[in-house]
Amino acid sequence: KVSLEFLTNAIKKRCTAFVISDFMDDDFEKSLRIANHKHDVVALHIYDKRETELPNVGLMLMTDAETGAQRWVDTSDGELRKSYAQYWRNREESLMMTFAKSGVDSVKIKTDDDYVKQLLMLPITIPSFSAIWLLELRDYLLKTNDLDFLREMLPYAKKVANGFVQH
């Protein structure tokens, strides 16, 4: 929330701002909406797959990273693990709704995934970004020879190229 408010207040000219975060904060929707109204905000939601579910490892001491509070949790409890997985899905759904309501493009990036590939999947809605996106896609494909990804990205590349030519 604070960084979004800083962006809105400190950067006077319209810009494209990439917000890289785990978005494990509450009450930032208004700040996000205001920042996106002034700038083109793109949310890069970073998460670790281990955050999505509790492992079945018995008793585990968990520490709240922000408060330092500690609590023992019995991860062998199937209902607890199921409840946590549902909490994660609800949280992700709520976060995607927040981005959509705020008009913010977003991409989820797992810490063990190829982030370049994920960034190339971003919907391109910023005209000035189109040429850069096409060049990055070309460079990525030249380096990786990933034909499956090429087939997947071809419709996007055509849309971006057509939009770029019209501007």
Tab-separated table of N, CA and C in Angstrom:
chain	number	residue	atom	x	y	z
A	1	LYS	N	0.831	-1.191	0.000
A	1	LYS	CA	0.000	0.000	0.000
A	1	LYS	C	0.880	1.260	0.000
A	2	VAL	N	1.875	1.273	0.861
A	2	VAL	CA	2.747	2.442	0.986
A	2	VAL	C	3.506	2.694	-0.313
A	3	SER	N	4.002	1.625	-0.946
A	3	SER	CA	4.761	1.815	-2.183
A	3	SER	C	3.863	2.316	-3.315
A	4	LEU	N	2.620	1.872	-3.345
A	4	LEU	CA	1.686	2.368	-4.361
A	4	LEU	C	1.380	3.842	-4.146
A	5	GLU	N	1.227	4.237	-2.892
A	5	GLU	CA	0.989	5.648	-2.583
A	5	GLU	C	2.210	6.484	-2.941
A	6	PHE	N	3.408	5.949	-2.692
A	6	PHE	CA	4.637	6.647	-3.069
A	6	PHE	C	4.694	6.837	-4.580
A	7	LEU	N	4.384	5.768	-5.325
A	7	LEU	CA	4.374	5.846	-6.790
A	7	LEU	C	3.430	6.951	-7.263
A	8	THR	N	2.241	6.978	-6.711
A	8	THR	CA	1.238	7.969	-7.113
A	8	THR	C	1.697	9.390	-6.810
A	9	ASN	N	2.312	9.593	-5.660
A	9	ASN	CA	2.691	10.939	-5.232
A	9	ASN	C	4.046	11.399	-5.765
A	10	ALA	N	4.992	10.494	-5.929
A	10	ALA	CA	6.358	10.899	-6.281
A	10	ALA	C	6.593	11.006	-7.788
A	11	ILE	N	5.985	10.124	-8.558
A	11	ILE	CA	6.213	10.126	-10.005
A	11	ILE	C	5.119	10.966	-10.653
A	12	LYS	N	5.492	12.102	-11.174
A	12	LYS	CA	4.515	13.059	-11.695
A	12	LYS	C	4.057	12.734	-13.122
A	13	LYS	N	4.980	12.282	-13.985
A	13	LYS	CA	4.621	11.962	-15.365
A	13	LYS	C	4.090	10.536	-15.436
A	14	ARG	N	3.150	10.312	-16.333
A	14	ARG	CA	2.587	8.973	-16.532
A	14	ARG	C	3.710	8.009	-16.928
A	15	CYS	N	3.690	6.821	-16.343
A	15	CYS	CA	4.720	5.827	-16.645
A	15	CYS	C	4.103	4.428	-16.584
A	16	THR	N	4.869	3.444	-17.020
A	16	THR	CA	4.504	2.052	-16.822
A	16	THR	C	5.268	1.584	-15.596
A	17	ALA	N	4.526	1.110	-14.593
A	17	ALA	CA	5.148	0.687	-13.341
A	17	ALA	C	4.861	-0.786	-13.103
A	18	PHE	N	5.913	-1.555	-12.898
A	18	PHE	CA	5.779	-2.966	-12.578
A	18	PHE	C	5.863	-3.106	-11.065
A	19	VAL	N	4.794	-3.592	-10.465
A	19	VAL	CA	4.762	-3.797	-9.015
A	19	VAL	C	5.060	-5.276	-8.778
A	20	ILE	N	6.231	-5.539	-8.201
A	20	ILE	CA	6.678	-6.919	-7.953
A	20	ILE	C	6.458	-7.206	-6.478
A	21	SER	N	5.552	-8.164	-6.190
A	21	SER	CA	5.175	-8.389	-4.800
A	21	SER	C	4.532	-9.765	-4.630
A	22	ASP	N	4.466	-10.214	-3.371
A	22	ASP	CA	3.669	-11.397	-3.066
A	22	ASP	C	2.225	-11.001	-2.763
A	23	PHE	N	1.964	-9.711	-2.660
A	23	PHE	CA	0.640	-9.139	-2.416
A	23	PHE	C	-0.019	-9.742	-1.173
A	24	MET	N	0.796	-10.056	-0.179
A	24	MET	CA	0.266	-10.561	1.087
A	24	MET	C	0.049	-9.382	2.023
A	25	ASP	N	-0.830	-8.522	1.595
A	25	ASP	CA	-1.165	-7.328	2.347
A	25	ASP	C	-2.666	-7.126	2.199
A	26	ASP	N	-3.235	-6.404	3.102
A	26	ASP	CA	-4.657	-6.093	3.010
A	26	ASP	C	-4.827	-4.611	2.729
A	27	ASP	N	-5.987	-4.284	2.218
A	27	ASP	CA	-6.385	-2.882	2.110
A	27	ASP	C	-5.501	-2.061	1.172
A	28	PHE	N	-5.116	-2.643	0.025
A	28	PHE	CA	-4.330	-1.878	-0.938
A	28	PHE	C	-5.112	-1.611	-2.223
A	29	GLU	N	-6.375	-2.084	-2.295
A	29	GLU	CA	-7.153	-1.950	-3.531
A	29	GLU	C	-7.328	-0.493	-3.945
A	30	LYS	N	-7.662	0.377	-2.996
A	30	LYS	CA	-7.870	1.790	-3.329
A	30	LYS	C	-6.566	2.415	-3.849
A	31	SER	N	-5.456	2.135	-3.193
A	31	SER	CA	-4.158	2.669	-3.620
A	31	SER	C	-3.777	2.145	-5.004
A	32	LEU	N	-4.089	0.878	-5.265
A	32	LEU	CA	-3.795	0.278	-6.559
A	32	LEU	C	-4.632	0.939	-7.655
A	33	ARG	N	-5.905	1.151	-7.391
A	33	ARG	CA	-6.806	1.776	-8.361
A	33	ARG	C	-6.353	3.202	-8.685
A	34	ILE	N	-5.972	3.959	-7.644
A	34	ILE	CA	-5.514	5.337	-7.843
A	34	ILE	C	-4.207	5.364	-8.641
A	35	ALA	N	-3.275	4.479	-8.280
A	35	ALA	CA	-1.987	4.417	-8.991
A	35	ALA	C	-2.203	4.049	-10.453
A	36	ASN	N	-3.113	3.107	-10.716
A	36	ASN	CA	-3.352	2.689	-12.103
A	36	ASN	C	-4.097	3.760	-12.902
A	37	HIS	N	-4.839	4.598	-12.221
A	37	HIS	CA	-5.514	5.702	-12.910
A	37	HIS	C	-4.481	6.726	-13.410
A	38	LYS	N	-3.436	6.926	-12.633
A	38	LYS	CA	-2.402	7.899	-12.997
A	38	LYS	C	-1.327	7.279	-13.896
A	39	HIS	N	-1.024	6.013	-13.688
A	39	HIS	CA	0.038	5.313	-14.418
A	39	HIS	C	-0.524	4.027	-15.022
A	40	ASP	N	0.281	3.342	-15.818
A	40	ASP	CA	-0.052	1.993	-16.294
A	40	ASP	C	0.641	1.014	-15.347
A	41	VAL	N	-0.128	0.411	-14.463
A	41	VAL	CA	0.438	-0.494	-13.466
A	41	VAL	C	0.278	-1.935	-13.942
A	42	VAL	N	1.351	-2.698	-13.819
A	42	VAL	CA	1.347	-4.121	-14.123
A	42	VAL	C	1.792	-4.842	-12.847
A	43	ALA	N	0.953	-5.762	-12.370
A	43	ALA	CA	1.254	-6.488	-11.138
A	43	ALA	C	1.960	-7.799	-11.463
A	44	LEU	N	3.121	-7.993	-10.880
A	44	LEU	CA	3.853	-9.256	-11.000
A	44	LEU	C	3.737	-9.954	-9.649
A	45	HIS	N	2.830	-10.916	-9.585
A	45	HIS	CA	2.544	-11.618	-8.333
A	45	HIS	C	3.495	-12.804	-8.189
A	46	ILE	N	4.442	-12.670	-7.262
A	46	ILE	CA	5.456	-13.697	-7.038
A	46	ILE	C	5.001	-14.589	-5.886
A	47	TYR	N	5.077	-15.915	-6.091
A	47	TYR	CA	4.724	-16.836	-5.006
A	47	TYR	C	5.529	-18.115	-5.137
A	48	ASP	N	5.637	-18.798	-4.035
A	48	ASP	CA	6.325	-20.075	-3.983
A	48	ASP	C	5.267	-21.166	-3.898
A	49	LYS	N	5.446	-22.252	-4.645
A	49	LYS	CA	4.428	-23.302	-4.651
A	49	LYS	C	4.208	-23.884	-3.255
A	50	ARG	N	5.191	-23.747	-2.374
A	50	ARG	CA	5.032	-24.251	-1.002
A	50	ARG	C	4.058	-23.405	-0.195
A	51	GLU	N	3.717	-22.209	-0.713
A	51	GLU	CA	2.722	-21.373	-0.037
A	51	GLU	C	1.299	-21.835	-0.339
A	52	THR	N	1.132	-22.665	-1.355
A	52	THR	CA	-0.208	-23.026	-1.811
A	52	THR	C	-0.830	-24.175	-1.028
A	53	GLU	N	-0.026	-24.937	-0.321
A	53	GLU	CA	-0.564	-26.061	0.454
A	53	GLU	C	0.358	-26.383	1.625
A	54	LEU	N	-0.248	-26.948	2.665
A	54	LEU	CA	0.543	-27.373	3.824
A	54	LEU	C	1.018	-28.797	3.593
A	55	PRO	N	2.295	-29.065	3.811
A	55	PRO	CA	2.782	-30.439	3.652
A	55	PRO	C	2.362	-31.285	4.856
A	56	ASN	N	2.209	-32.568	4.663
A	56	ASN	CA	1.851	-33.477	5.745
A	56	ASN	C	3.134	-33.936	6.437
A	57	VAL	N	3.616	-33.112	7.393
A	57	VAL	CA	4.873	-33.420	8.088
A	57	VAL	C	4.705	-33.453	9.611
A	58	GLY	N	3.461	-33.513	10.079
A	58	GLY	CA	3.223	-33.561	11.523
A	58	GLY	C	3.259	-32.175	12.137
A	59	LEU	N	3.760	-32.103	13.375
A	59	LEU	CA	3.814	-30.814	14.072
A	59	LEU	C	4.876	-29.911	13.452
A	60	MET	N	4.494	-28.658	13.246
A	60	MET	CA	5.405	-27.698	12.628
A	60	MET	C	5.272	-26.369	13.373
A	61	LEU	N	6.407	-25.791	13.736
A	61	LEU	CA	6.403	-24.475	14.370
A	61	LEU	C	6.399	-23.425	13.262
A	62	MET	N	5.353	-22.603	13.245
A	62	MET	CA	5.236	-21.570	12.218
A	62	MET	C	5.426	-20.207	12.851
A	63	THR	N	6.105	-19.333	12.113
A	63	THR	CA	6.386	-17.979	12.585
A	63	THR	C	5.792	-16.981	11.613
A	64	ASP	N	5.047	-16.027	12.133
A	64	ASP	CA	4.516	-14.934	11.322
A	64	ASP	C	5.681	-14.003	11.005
A	65	ALA	N	5.996	-13.858	9.723
A	65	ALA	CA	7.156	-13.068	9.297
A	65	ALA	C	7.041	-11.599	9.688
A	66	GLU	N	5.827	-11.094	9.815
A	66	GLU	CA	5.650	-9.671	10.120
A	66	GLU	C	5.622	-9.386	11.615
A	67	THR	N	4.981	-10.275	12.386
A	67	THR	CA	4.830	-10.012	13.822
A	67	THR	C	5.813	-10.790	14.684
A	68	GLY	N	6.355	-11.878	14.136
A	68	GLY	CA	7.254	-12.722	14.909
A	68	GLY	C	6.520	-13.725	15.794
A	69	ALA	N	5.195	-13.672	15.799
A	69	ALA	CA	4.405	-14.601	16.619
A	69	ALA	C	4.608	-16.024	16.116
A	70	GLN	N	4.709	-16.959	17.066
A	70	GLN	CA	4.919	-18.361	16.710
A	70	GLN	C	3.748	-19.208	17.180
A	71	ARG	N	3.528	-20.319	16.433
A	71	ARG	CA	2.410	-21.201	16.762
A	71	ARG	C	2.718	-22.592	16.223
A	72	TRP	N	2.418	-23.610	17.039
A	72	TRP	CA	2.571	-24.986	16.597
A	72	TRP	C	1.327	-25.387	15.811
A	73	VAL	N	1.548	-26.031	14.653
A	73	VAL	CA	0.442	-26.461	13.795
A	73	VAL	C	0.628	-27.940	13.470
A	74	ASP	N	-0.470	-28.712	13.606
A	74	ASP	CA	-0.435	-30.137	13.276
A	74	ASP	C	-0.798	-30.306	11.805
A	75	THR	N	0.206	-30.411	10.952
A	75	THR	CA	-0.036	-30.490	9.511
A	75	THR	C	-0.494	-31.876	9.065
A	76	SER	N	-0.525	-32.845	9.979
A	76	SER	CA	-1.043	-34.171	9.609
A	76	SER	C	-2.572	-34.182	9.606
A	77	ASP	N	-3.188	-33.128	10.080
A	77	ASP	CA	-4.649	-32.992	10.094
A	77	ASP	C	-5.138	-32.682	8.672
A	78	GLY	N	-5.785	-33.668	8.044
A	78	GLY	CA	-6.252	-33.532	6.669
A	78	GLY	C	-7.227	-32.379	6.480
A	79	GLU	N	-8.104	-32.162	7.460
A	79	GLU	CA	-9.069	-31.058	7.366
A	79	GLU	C	-8.351	-29.709	7.382
A	80	LEU	N	-7.306	-29.607	8.204
A	80	LEU	CA	-6.528	-28.369	8.265
A	80	LEU	C	-5.862	-28.101	6.920
A	81	ARG	N	-5.260	-29.149	6.328
A	81	ARG	CA	-4.597	-28.985	5.033
A	81	ARG	C	-5.608	-28.607	3.950
A	82	LYS	N	-6.769	-29.229	3.972
A	82	LYS	CA	-7.814	-28.914	3.001
A	82	LYS	C	-8.316	-27.481	3.199
A	83	SER	N	-8.476	-27.095	4.439
A	83	SER	CA	-8.927	-25.742	4.757
A	83	SER	C	-7.904	-24.705	4.285
A	84	TYR	N	-6.621	-24.997	4.503
A	84	TYR	CA	-5.575	-24.073	4.063
A	84	TYR	C	-5.552	-23.963	2.544
A	85	ALA	N	-5.691	-25.086	1.834
A	85	ALA	CA	-5.703	-25.062	0.362
A	85	ALA	C	-6.884	-24.226	-0.136
A	86	GLN	N	-8.032	-24.333	0.533
A	86	GLN	CA	-9.194	-23.534	0.147
A	86	GLN	C	-8.951	-22.054	0.441
A	87	TYR	N	-8.308	-21.779	1.590
A	87	TYR	CA	-7.947	-20.392	1.918
A	87	TYR	C	-7.072	-19.808	0.813
A	88	TRP	N	-6.074	-20.577	0.351
A	88	TRP	CA	-5.167	-20.096	-0.697
A	88	TRP	C	-5.940	-19.812	-1.986
A	89	ARG	N	-6.818	-20.734	-2.390
A	89	ARG	CA	-7.604	-20.525	-3.616
A	89	ARG	C	-8.482	-19.279	-3.496
A	90	ASN	N	-9.132	-19.108	-2.337
A	90	ASN	CA	-9.977	-17.926	-2.116
A	90	ASN	C	-9.154	-16.650	-2.170
A	91	ARG	N	-7.970	-16.677	-1.562
A	91	ARG	CA	-7.081	-15.515	-1.551
A	91	ARG	C	-6.652	-15.150	-2.963
A	92	GLU	N	-6.289	-16.151	-3.748
A	92	GLU	CA	-5.870	-15.918	-5.133
A	92	GLU	C	-7.024	-15.363	-5.965
A	93	GLU	N	-8.208	-15.918	-5.774
A	93	GLU	CA	-9.382	-15.439	-6.498
A	93	GLU	C	-9.678	-13.985	-6.137
A	94	SER	N	-9.586	-13.670	-4.860
A	94	SER	CA	-9.814	-12.303	-4.399
A	94	SER	C	-8.768	-11.347	-4.983
A	95	LEU	N	-7.529	-11.784	-5.022
A	95	LEU	CA	-6.451	-10.963	-5.575
A	95	LEU	C	-6.680	-10.699	-7.061
A	96	MET	N	-7.078	-11.728	-7.816
A	96	MET	CA	-7.350	-11.553	-9.244
A	96	MET	C	-8.530	-10.597	-9.448
A	97	MET	N	-9.530	-10.675	-8.576
A	97	MET	CA	-10.673	-9.753	-8.654
A	97	MET	C	-10.217	-8.317	-8.383
A	98	THR	N	-9.316	-8.161	-7.414
A	98	THR	CA	-8.784	-6.834	-7.098
A	98	THR	C	-8.065	-6.250	-8.309
A	99	PHE	N	-7.235	-7.051	-8.958
A	99	PHE	CA	-6.529	-6.578	-10.150
A	99	PHE	C	-7.526	-6.210	-11.248
A	100	ALA	N	-8.515	-7.059	-11.467
A	100	ALA	CA	-9.503	-6.808	-12.518
A	100	ALA	C	-10.300	-5.531	-12.237
A	101	LYS	N	-10.759	-5.365	-11.004
A	101	LYS	CA	-11.529	-4.167	-10.636
A	101	LYS	C	-10.701	-2.903	-10.790
A	102	SER	N	-9.403	-3.027	-10.543
A	102	SER	CA	-8.513	-1.869	-10.620
A	102	SER	C	-8.019	-1.617	-12.034
A	103	GLY	N	-8.328	-2.521	-12.963
A	103	GLY	CA	-7.881	-2.364	-14.348
A	103	GLY	C	-6.403	-2.642	-14.525
A	104	VAL	N	-5.838	-3.451	-13.649
A	104	VAL	CA	-4.396	-3.730	-13.653
A	104	VAL	C	-4.129	-5.072	-14.327
A	105	ASP	N	-3.223	-5.082	-15.297
A	105	ASP	CA	-2.763	-6.342	-15.874
A	105	ASP	C	-1.907	-7.042	-14.834
A	106	SER	N	-1.984	-8.370	-14.819
A	106	SER	CA	-1.195	-9.093	-13.825
A	106	SER	C	-0.724	-10.420	-14.385
A	107	VAL	N	0.314	-10.929	-13.770
A	107	VAL	CA	0.806	-12.263	-14.092
A	107	VAL	C	1.300	-12.887	-12.793
A	108	LYS	N	1.014	-14.178	-12.639
A	108	LYS	CA	1.500	-14.923	-11.482
A	108	LYS	C	2.798	-15.613	-11.875
A	109	ILE	N	3.806	-15.477	-11.032
A	109	ILE	CA	5.101	-16.076	-11.326
A	109	ILE	C	5.535	-16.907	-10.126
A	110	LYS	N	5.677	-18.235	-10.344
A	110	LYS	CA	6.193	-19.103	-9.291
A	110	LYS	C	7.706	-18.914	-9.214
A	111	THR	N	8.224	-19.018	-8.006
A	111	THR	CA	9.659	-18.787	-7.819
A	111	THR	C	10.517	-19.811	-8.545
A	112	ASP	N	9.961	-20.977	-8.875
A	112	ASP	CA	10.764	-21.991	-9.571
A	112	ASP	C	10.443	-22.068	-11.064
A	113	ASP	N	9.636	-21.123	-11.577
A	113	ASP	CA	9.288	-21.088	-13.002
A	113	ASP	C	10.231	-20.166	-13.773
A	114	ASP	N	10.204	-20.321	-15.074
A	114	ASP	CA	10.928	-19.433	-15.971
A	114	ASP	C	10.158	-18.112	-16.029
A	115	TYR	N	10.660	-17.102	-15.340
A	115	TYR	CA	9.923	-15.844	-15.245
A	115	TYR	C	9.816	-15.128	-16.592
A	116	VAL	N	10.787	-15.308	-17.477
A	116	VAL	CA	10.726	-14.663	-18.790
A	116	VAL	C	9.504	-15.172	-19.551
A	117	LYS	N	9.302	-16.481	-19.511
A	117	LYS	CA	8.155	-17.081	-20.184
A	117	LYS	C	6.855	-16.516	-19.611
A	118	GLN	N	6.801	-16.371	-18.295
A	118	GLN	CA	5.599	-15.833	-17.655
A	118	GLN	C	5.370	-14.371	-18.048
A	119	LEU	N	6.431	-13.600	-18.111
A	119	LEU	CA	6.291	-12.192	-18.505
A	119	LEU	C	5.812	-12.063	-19.937
A	120	LEU	N	6.253	-12.975	-20.786
A	120	LEU	CA	5.822	-12.932	-22.178
A	120	LEU	C	4.353	-13.307	-22.328
A	121	MET	N	3.770	-13.921	-21.300
A	121	MET	CA	2.355	-14.276	-21.330
A	121	MET	C	1.469	-13.100	-20.929
A	122	LEU	N	2.073	-12.025	-20.445
A	122	LEU	CA	1.293	-10.855	-20.028
A	122	LEU	C	0.443	-10.331	-21.178
A	123	PRO	N	-0.795	-9.996	-20.903
A	123	PRO	CA	-1.582	-9.357	-21.958
A	123	PRO	C	-0.961	-7.990	-22.282
A	124	ILE	N	-0.756	-7.729	-23.519
A	124	ILE	CA	-0.125	-6.470	-23.898
A	124	ILE	C	-1.210	-5.444	-24.193
A	125	THR	N	-1.365	-4.506	-23.271
A	125	THR	CA	-2.376	-3.466	-23.444
A	125	THR	C	-1.730	-2.089	-23.499
A	126	ILE	N	-0.426	-2.048	-23.391
A	126	ILE	CA	0.283	-0.776	-23.374
A	126	ILE	C	0.978	-0.615	-24.730
A	127	PRO	N	0.476	0.269	-25.609
A	127	PRO	CA	1.019	0.373	-26.969
A	127	PRO	C	2.527	0.558	-27.019
A	128	SER	N	3.088	1.396	-26.162
A	128	SER	CA	4.522	1.657	-26.225
A	128	SER	C	5.346	0.432	-25.824
A	129	PHE	N	4.707	-0.531	-25.208
A	129	PHE	CA	5.386	-1.729	-24.750
A	129	PHE	C	5.397	-2.809	-25.829
A	130	SER	N	4.580	-2.649	-26.867
A	130	SER	CA	4.389	-3.683	-27.877
A	130	SER	C	5.670	-4.049	-28.613
A	131	ALA	N	6.429	-3.062	-29.063
A	131	ALA	CA	7.662	-3.349	-29.805
A	131	ALA	C	8.666	-4.071	-28.923
A	132	ILE	N	8.784	-3.645	-27.693
A	132	ILE	CA	9.706	-4.297	-26.757
A	132	ILE	C	9.283	-5.745	-26.544
A	133	TRP	N	7.970	-5.946	-26.380
A	133	TRP	CA	7.450	-7.295	-26.157
A	133	TRP	C	7.780	-8.207	-27.332
A	134	LEU	N	7.570	-7.719	-28.546
A	134	LEU	CA	7.865	-8.530	-29.728
A	134	LEU	C	9.353	-8.874	-29.808
A	135	LEU	N	10.208	-7.915	-29.490
A	135	LEU	CA	11.653	-8.179	-29.515
A	135	LEU	C	12.052	-9.187	-28.443
A	136	GLU	N	11.477	-9.052	-27.248
A	136	GLU	CA	11.788	-9.999	-26.166
A	136	GLU	C	11.308	-11.399	-26.517
A	137	LEU	N	10.126	-11.490	-27.110
A	137	LEU	CA	9.606	-12.791	-27.534
A	137	LEU	C	10.544	-13.417	-28.559
A	138	ARG	N	10.971	-12.616	-29.534
A	138	ARG	CA	11.904	-13.120	-30.540
A	138	ARG	C	13.195	-13.631	-29.900
A	139	ASP	N	13.776	-12.833	-29.004
A	139	ASP	CA	15.028	-13.219	-28.354
A	139	ASP	C	14.862	-14.498	-27.531
A	140	TYR	N	13.742	-14.584	-26.806
A	140	TYR	CA	13.490	-15.763	-25.983
A	140	TYR	C	13.390	-17.011	-26.858
A	141	LEU	N	12.657	-16.903	-27.954
A	141	LEU	CA	12.474	-18.057	-28.833
A	141	LEU	C	13.773	-18.444	-29.527
A	142	LEU	N	14.596	-17.449	-29.881
A	142	LEU	CA	15.892	-17.758	-30.491
A	142	LEU	C	16.803	-18.496	-29.511
A	143	LYS	N	16.741	-18.126	-28.231
A	143	LYS	CA	17.594	-18.756	-27.220
A	143	LYS	C	17.119	-20.153	-26.854
A	144	THR	N	15.797	-20.361	-26.818
A	144	THR	CA	15.263	-21.612	-26.278
A	144	THR	C	14.802	-22.612	-27.329
A	145	ASN	N	14.481	-22.137	-28.530
A	145	ASN	CA	13.902	-23.000	-29.571
A	145	ASN	C	12.674	-23.760	-29.065
A	146	ASP	N	11.901	-23.130	-28.202
A	146	ASP	CA	10.716	-23.742	-27.589
A	146	ASP	C	9.532	-23.628	-28.562
A	147	LEU	N	9.366	-24.651	-29.405
A	147	LEU	CA	8.342	-24.601	-30.447
A	147	LEU	C	6.925	-24.654	-29.873
A	148	ASP	N	6.735	-25.362	-28.763
A	148	ASP	CA	5.411	-25.402	-28.135
A	148	ASP	C	5.010	-24.011	-27.661
A	149	PHE	N	5.960	-23.314	-27.053
A	149	PHE	CA	5.679	-21.962	-26.587
A	149	PHE	C	5.426	-21.030	-27.774
A	150	LEU	N	6.168	-21.228	-28.852
A	150	LEU	CA	5.961	-20.429	-30.065
A	150	LEU	C	4.529	-20.598	-30.576
A	151	ARG	N	4.072	-21.847	-30.652
A	151	ARG	CA	2.698	-22.100	-31.110
A	151	ARG	C	1.683	-21.425	-30.187
A	152	GLU	N	1.957	-21.477	-28.905
A	152	GLU	CA	1.062	-20.872	-27.920
A	152	GLU	C	1.038	-19.347	-28.049
A	153	MET	N	2.176	-18.747	-28.343
A	153	MET	CA	2.296	-17.292	-28.363
A	153	MET	C	1.954	-16.666	-29.715
A	154	LEU	N	1.906	-17.453	-30.762
A	154	LEU	CA	1.674	-16.912	-32.097
A	154	LEU	C	0.412	-16.048	-32.198
A	155	PRO	N	-0.733	-16.487	-31.667
A	155	PRO	CA	-1.919	-15.611	-31.747
A	155	PRO	C	-1.711	-14.275	-31.028
A	156	TYR	N	-1.032	-14.300	-29.878
A	156	TYR	CA	-0.746	-13.061	-29.146
A	156	TYR	C	0.173	-12.162	-29.969
A	157	ALA	N	1.204	-12.761	-30.547
A	157	ALA	CA	2.171	-11.984	-31.322
A	157	ALA	C	1.489	-11.314	-32.511
A	158	LYS	N	0.569	-12.019	-33.166
A	158	LYS	CA	-0.151	-11.422	-34.302
A	158	LYS	C	-0.980	-10.227	-33.844
A	159	LYS	N	-1.678	-10.367	-32.703
A	159	LYS	CA	-2.491	-9.259	-32.181
A	159	LYS	C	-1.610	-8.064	-31.833
A	160	VAL	N	-0.492	-8.343	-31.176
A	160	VAL	CA	0.412	-7.261	-30.785
A	160	VAL	C	0.983	-6.581	-32.019
A	161	ALA	N	1.421	-7.372	-32.991
A	161	ALA	CA	1.994	-6.806	-34.215
A	161	ALA	C	0.955	-5.968	-34.946
A	162	ASN	N	-0.274	-6.445	-35.056
A	162	ASN	CA	-1.326	-5.678	-35.725
A	162	ASN	C	-1.596	-4.381	-34.994
A	163	GLY	N	-1.651	-4.430	-33.663
A	163	GLY	CA	-1.859	-3.213	-32.864
A	163	GLY	C	-0.697	-2.250	-32.995
A	164	PHE	N	0.524	-2.770	-33.069
A	164	PHE	CA	1.722	-1.946	-33.185
A	164	PHE	C	1.733	-1.223	-34.527
A	165	VAL	N	1.347	-1.922	-35.594
A	165	VAL	CA	1.320	-1.323	-36.925
A	165	VAL	C	0.291	-0.190	-36.977
A	166	GLN	N	-0.842	-0.354	-36.273
A	166	GLN	CA	-1.890	0.669	-36.284
A	166	GLN	C	-1.502	1.919	-35.522
A	167	HIS	N	-0.566	1.819	-34.593
A	167	HIS	CA	-0.166	3.003	-33.805
A	167	HIS	C	0.902	3.700	-34.564
